[in-house]
PDB file of C-alpha atoms (C1' of nucleotides) in Angstrom:
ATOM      1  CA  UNK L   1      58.541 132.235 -25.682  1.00 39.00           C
ATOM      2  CA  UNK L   2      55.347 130.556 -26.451  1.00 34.00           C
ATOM      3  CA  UNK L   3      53.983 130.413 -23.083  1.00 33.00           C
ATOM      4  CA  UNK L   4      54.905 132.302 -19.820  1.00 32.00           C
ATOM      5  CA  UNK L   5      55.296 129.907 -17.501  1.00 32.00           C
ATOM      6  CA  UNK L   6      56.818 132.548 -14.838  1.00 32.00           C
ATOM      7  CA  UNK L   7      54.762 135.723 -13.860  1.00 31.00           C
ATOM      8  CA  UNK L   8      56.482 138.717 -15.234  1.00 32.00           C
ATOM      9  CA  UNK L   9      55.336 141.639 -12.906  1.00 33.00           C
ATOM     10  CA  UNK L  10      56.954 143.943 -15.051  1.00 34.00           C
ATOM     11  CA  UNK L  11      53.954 146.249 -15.980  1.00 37.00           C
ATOM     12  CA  UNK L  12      52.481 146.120 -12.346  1.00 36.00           C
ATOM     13  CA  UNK L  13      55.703 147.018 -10.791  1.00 38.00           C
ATOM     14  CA  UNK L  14      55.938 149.713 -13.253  1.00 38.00           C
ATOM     15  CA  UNK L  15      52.570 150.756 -11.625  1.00 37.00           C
ATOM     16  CA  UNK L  16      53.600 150.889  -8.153  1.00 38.00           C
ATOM     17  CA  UNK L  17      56.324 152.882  -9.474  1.00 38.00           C
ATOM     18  CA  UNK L  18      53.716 155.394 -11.227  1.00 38.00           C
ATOM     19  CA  UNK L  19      51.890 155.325  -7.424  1.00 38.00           C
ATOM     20  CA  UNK L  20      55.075 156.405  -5.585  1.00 38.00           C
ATOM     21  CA  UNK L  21      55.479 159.128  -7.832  1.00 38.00           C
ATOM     22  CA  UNK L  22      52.874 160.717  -5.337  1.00 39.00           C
ATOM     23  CA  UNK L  23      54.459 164.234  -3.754  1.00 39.00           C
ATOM     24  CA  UNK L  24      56.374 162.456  -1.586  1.00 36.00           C
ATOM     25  CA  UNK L  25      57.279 164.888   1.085  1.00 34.00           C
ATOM     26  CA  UNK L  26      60.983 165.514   2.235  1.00 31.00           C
ATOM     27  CA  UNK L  27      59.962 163.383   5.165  1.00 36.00           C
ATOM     28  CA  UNK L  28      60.130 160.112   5.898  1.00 41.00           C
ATOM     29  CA  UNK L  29      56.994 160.483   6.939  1.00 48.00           C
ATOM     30  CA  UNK L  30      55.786 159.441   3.780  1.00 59.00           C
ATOM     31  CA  UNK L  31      55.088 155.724   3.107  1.00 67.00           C
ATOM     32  CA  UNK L  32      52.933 152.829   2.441  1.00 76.00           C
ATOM     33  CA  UNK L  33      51.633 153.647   5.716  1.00 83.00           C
ATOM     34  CA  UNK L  34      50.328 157.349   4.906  1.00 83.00           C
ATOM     35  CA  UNK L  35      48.241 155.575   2.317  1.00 85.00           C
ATOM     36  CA  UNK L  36      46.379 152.827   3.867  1.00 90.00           C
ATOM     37  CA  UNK L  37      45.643 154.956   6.419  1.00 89.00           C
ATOM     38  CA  UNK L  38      44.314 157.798   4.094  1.00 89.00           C
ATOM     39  CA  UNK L  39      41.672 154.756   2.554  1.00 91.00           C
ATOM     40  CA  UNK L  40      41.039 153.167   6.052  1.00 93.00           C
ATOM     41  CA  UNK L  41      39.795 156.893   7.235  1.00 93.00           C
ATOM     42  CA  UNK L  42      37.873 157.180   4.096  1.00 93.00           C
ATOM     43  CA  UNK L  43      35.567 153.822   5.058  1.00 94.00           C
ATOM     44  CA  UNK L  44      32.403 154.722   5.364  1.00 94.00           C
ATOM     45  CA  UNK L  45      30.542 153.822   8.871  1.00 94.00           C
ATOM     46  CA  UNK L  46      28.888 150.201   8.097  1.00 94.00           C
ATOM     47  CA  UNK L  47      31.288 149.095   5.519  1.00 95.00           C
ATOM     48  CA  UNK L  48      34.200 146.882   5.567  1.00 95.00           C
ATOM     49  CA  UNK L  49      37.259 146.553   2.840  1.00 95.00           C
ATOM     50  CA  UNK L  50      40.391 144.052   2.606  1.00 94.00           C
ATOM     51  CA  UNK L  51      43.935 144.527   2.352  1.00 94.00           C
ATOM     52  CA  UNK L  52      44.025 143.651  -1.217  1.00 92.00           C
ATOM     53  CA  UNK L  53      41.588 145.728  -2.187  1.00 93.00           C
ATOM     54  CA  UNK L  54      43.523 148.794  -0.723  1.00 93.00           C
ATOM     55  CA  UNK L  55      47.053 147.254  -1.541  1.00 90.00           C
ATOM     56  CA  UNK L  56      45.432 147.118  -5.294  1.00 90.00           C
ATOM     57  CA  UNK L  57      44.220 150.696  -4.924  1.00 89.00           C
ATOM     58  CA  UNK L  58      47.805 151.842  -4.024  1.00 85.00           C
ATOM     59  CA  UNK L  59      48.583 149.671  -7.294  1.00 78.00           C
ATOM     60  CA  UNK L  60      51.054 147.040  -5.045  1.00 80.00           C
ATOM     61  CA  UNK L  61      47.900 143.981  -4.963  1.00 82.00           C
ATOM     62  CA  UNK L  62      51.354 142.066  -4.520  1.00 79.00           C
ATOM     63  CA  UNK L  63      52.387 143.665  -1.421  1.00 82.00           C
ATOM     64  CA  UNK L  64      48.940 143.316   0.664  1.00 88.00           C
ATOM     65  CA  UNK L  65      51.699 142.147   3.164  1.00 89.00           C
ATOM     66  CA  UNK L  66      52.634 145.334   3.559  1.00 89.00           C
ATOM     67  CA  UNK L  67      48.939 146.979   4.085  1.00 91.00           C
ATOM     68  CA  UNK L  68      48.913 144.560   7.415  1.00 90.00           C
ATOM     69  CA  UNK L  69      52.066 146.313   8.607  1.00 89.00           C
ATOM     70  CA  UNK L  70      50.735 149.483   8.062  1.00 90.00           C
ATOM     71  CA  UNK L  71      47.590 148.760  10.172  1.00 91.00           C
ATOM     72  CA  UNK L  72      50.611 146.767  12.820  1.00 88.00           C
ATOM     73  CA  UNK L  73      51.373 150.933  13.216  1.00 86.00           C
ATOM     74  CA  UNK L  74      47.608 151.997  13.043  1.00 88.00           C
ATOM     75  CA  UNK L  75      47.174 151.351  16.639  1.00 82.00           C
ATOM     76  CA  UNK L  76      50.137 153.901  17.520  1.00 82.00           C
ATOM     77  CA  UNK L  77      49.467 156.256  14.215  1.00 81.00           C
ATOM     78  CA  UNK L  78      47.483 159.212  14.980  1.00 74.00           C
ATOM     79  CA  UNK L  79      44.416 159.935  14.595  1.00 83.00           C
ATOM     80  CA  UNK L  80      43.414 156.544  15.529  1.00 87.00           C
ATOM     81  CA  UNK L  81      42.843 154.399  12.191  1.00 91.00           C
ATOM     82  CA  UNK L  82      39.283 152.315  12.149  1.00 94.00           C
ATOM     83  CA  UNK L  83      41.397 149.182  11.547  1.00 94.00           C
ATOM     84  CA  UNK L  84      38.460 146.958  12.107  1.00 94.00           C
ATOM     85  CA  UNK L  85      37.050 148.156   9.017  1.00 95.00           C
ATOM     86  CA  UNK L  86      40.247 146.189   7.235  1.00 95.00           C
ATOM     87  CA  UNK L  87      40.101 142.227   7.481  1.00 95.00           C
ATOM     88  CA  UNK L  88      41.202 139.942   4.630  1.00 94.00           C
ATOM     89  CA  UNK L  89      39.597 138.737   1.668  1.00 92.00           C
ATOM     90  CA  UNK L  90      37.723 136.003   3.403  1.00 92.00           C
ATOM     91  CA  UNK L  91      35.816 138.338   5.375  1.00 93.00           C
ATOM     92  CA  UNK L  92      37.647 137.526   8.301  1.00 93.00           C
ATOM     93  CA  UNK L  93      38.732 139.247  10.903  1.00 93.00           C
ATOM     94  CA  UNK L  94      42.340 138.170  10.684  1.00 91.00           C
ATOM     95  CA  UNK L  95      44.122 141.001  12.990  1.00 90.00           C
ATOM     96  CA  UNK L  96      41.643 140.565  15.810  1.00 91.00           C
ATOM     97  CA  UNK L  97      43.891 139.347  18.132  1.00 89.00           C
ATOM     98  CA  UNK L  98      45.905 142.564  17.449  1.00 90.00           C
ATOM     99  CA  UNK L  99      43.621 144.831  18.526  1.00 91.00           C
ATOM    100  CA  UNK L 100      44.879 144.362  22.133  1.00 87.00           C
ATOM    101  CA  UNK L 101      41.773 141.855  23.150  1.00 90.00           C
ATOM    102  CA  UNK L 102      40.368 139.195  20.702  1.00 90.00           C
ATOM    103  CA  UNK L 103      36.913 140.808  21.099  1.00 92.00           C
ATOM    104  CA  UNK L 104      38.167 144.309  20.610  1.00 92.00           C
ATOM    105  CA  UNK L 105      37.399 144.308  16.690  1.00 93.00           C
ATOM    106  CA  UNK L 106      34.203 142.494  16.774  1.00 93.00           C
ATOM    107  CA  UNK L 107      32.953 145.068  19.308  1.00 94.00           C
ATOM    108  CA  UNK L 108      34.239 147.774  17.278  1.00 94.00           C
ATOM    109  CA  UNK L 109      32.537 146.522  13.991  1.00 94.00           C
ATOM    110  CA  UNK L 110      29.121 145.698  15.701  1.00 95.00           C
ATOM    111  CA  UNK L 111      28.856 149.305  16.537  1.00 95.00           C
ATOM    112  CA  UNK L 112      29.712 150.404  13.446  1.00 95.00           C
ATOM    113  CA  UNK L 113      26.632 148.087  12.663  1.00 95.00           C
ATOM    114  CA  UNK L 114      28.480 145.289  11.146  1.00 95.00           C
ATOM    115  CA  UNK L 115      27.579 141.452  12.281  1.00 95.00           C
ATOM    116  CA  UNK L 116      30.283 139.418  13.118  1.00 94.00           C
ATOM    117  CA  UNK L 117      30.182 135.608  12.884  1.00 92.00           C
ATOM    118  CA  UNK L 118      32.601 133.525  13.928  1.00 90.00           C
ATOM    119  CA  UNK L 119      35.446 136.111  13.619  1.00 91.00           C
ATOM    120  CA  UNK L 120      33.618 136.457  10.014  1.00 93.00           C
ATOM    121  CA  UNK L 121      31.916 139.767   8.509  1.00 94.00           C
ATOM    122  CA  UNK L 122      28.559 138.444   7.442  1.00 93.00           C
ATOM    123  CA  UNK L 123      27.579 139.357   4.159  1.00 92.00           C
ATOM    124  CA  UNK L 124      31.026 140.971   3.843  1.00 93.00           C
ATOM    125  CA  UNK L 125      30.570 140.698   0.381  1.00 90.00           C
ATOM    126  CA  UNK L 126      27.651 143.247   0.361  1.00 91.00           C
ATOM    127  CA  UNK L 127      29.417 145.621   2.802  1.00 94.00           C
ATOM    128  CA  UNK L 128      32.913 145.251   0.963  1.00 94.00           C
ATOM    129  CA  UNK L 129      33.697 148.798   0.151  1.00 94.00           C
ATOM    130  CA  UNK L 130      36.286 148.837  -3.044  1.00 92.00           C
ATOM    131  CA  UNK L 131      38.154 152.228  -2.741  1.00 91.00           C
ATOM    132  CA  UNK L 132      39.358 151.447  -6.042  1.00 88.00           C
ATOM    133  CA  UNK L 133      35.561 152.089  -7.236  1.00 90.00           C
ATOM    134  CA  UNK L 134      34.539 154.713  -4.694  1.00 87.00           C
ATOM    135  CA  UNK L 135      36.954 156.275  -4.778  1.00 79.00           C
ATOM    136  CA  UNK L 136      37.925 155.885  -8.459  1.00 67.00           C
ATOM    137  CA  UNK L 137      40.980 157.020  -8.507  1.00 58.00           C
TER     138      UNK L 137
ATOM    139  C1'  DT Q   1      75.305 144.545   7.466  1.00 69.51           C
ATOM    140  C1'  DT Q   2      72.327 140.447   6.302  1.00 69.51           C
ATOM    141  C1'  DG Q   3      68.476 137.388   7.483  1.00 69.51           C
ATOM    142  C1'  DT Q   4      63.904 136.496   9.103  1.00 69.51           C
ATOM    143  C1'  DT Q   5      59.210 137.641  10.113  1.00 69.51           C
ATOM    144  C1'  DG Q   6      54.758 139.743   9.122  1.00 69.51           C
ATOM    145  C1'  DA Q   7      47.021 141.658  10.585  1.00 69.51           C
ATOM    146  C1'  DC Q   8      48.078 138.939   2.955  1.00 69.51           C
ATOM    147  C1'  DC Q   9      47.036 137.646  -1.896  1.00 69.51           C
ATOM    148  C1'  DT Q  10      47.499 134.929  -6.121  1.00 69.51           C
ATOM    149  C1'  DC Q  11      49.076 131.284  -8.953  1.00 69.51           C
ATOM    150  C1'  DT Q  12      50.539 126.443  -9.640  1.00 69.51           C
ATOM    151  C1'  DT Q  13      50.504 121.467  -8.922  1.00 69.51           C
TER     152       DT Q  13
ATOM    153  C1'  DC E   1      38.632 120.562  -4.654  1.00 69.51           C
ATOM    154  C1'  DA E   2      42.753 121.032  -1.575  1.00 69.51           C
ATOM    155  C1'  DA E   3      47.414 122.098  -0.401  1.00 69.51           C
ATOM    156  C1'  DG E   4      51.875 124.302  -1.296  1.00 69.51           C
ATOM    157  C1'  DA E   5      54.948 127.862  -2.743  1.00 69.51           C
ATOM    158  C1'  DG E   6      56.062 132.459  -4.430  1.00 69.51           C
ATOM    159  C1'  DG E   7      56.035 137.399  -4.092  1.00 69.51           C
ATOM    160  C1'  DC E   8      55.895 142.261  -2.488  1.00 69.51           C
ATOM    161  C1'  DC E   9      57.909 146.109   1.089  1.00 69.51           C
ATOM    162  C1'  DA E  10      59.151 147.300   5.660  1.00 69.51           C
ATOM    163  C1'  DA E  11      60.715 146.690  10.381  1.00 69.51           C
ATOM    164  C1'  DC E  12      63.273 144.018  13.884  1.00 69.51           C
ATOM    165  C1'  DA E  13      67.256 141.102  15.757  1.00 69.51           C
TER     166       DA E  13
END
DNA sequence: TTGTTGACCTCTT
DNA sequence: CAAGAGGCCAACA
């Protein structure tokens, strides 16, 4: 094996295995889910993050996937999760048509004092908020 | 039960 | 630089 031309996610799933060893409670209650929502609620007022970052602060940066499907619930979890805080690494808001109207999550993130262009977080970059790093876990 | 889809991300050609 | 395919986990049909 002189070169790897196939990814070997053998260390990172390894990872995701050392996340799950969280407490998991007897319930199925427990998931993905309980996660993303725990770093959504944590987003400051103002700031915005993307599913990779918190799919890589869960240690599954693979399974962003799954960090959209968690927010798919966010509108019926409880308390309400700031979903419009989450768009995708472009800055966009990807899952605005999810929030019941298209305009829903732009409203939301303007009064959180975020500027929306063109379904795009401006100067997302600045406002990104890494849980990873604030949080530090 | 299996198969497909899903608010994504990253790598490869 | 642009486009395509792969990959993860979970829910739905």
């Amino acid at each position: 094996m002189t070169k790897k031309k196939a990814k070997a996610p053998s260390p990172e799933k390894k990872a995701r295995k050392a996340a799950e060893e969280k407490p998991r409670s007897t319930t199925r209650e427990y998931s993905f889910f309980a996660d993303v929502y725990d770093v959504v609620r944590q987003v400051p007022r103002g700031r915005v993050t993307s599913y990779g970052a918190i799919a890589a602060y869960l240690g599954t940066k693979l399974s962003a996937r799954m960090v959209g499907w968690a927010m798919n619930a966010a509108g019926t979890a409880k308390p309400k999760v700031p979903a419009q805080r989450v768009v995708n690494r472009n800055g966009i808001l990807s899952g605005k048509h999810h929030f019941g109207t298209p305009t829903r999550m732009e409203a939301l993130l303007k009064k959180d004092g975020v500027k929306v262009k063109n379904d795009t977080v401006v100067g997302f970059k600045e406002r990104f908020w890494d849980p990873s790093k604030e949080l530090a876990l």
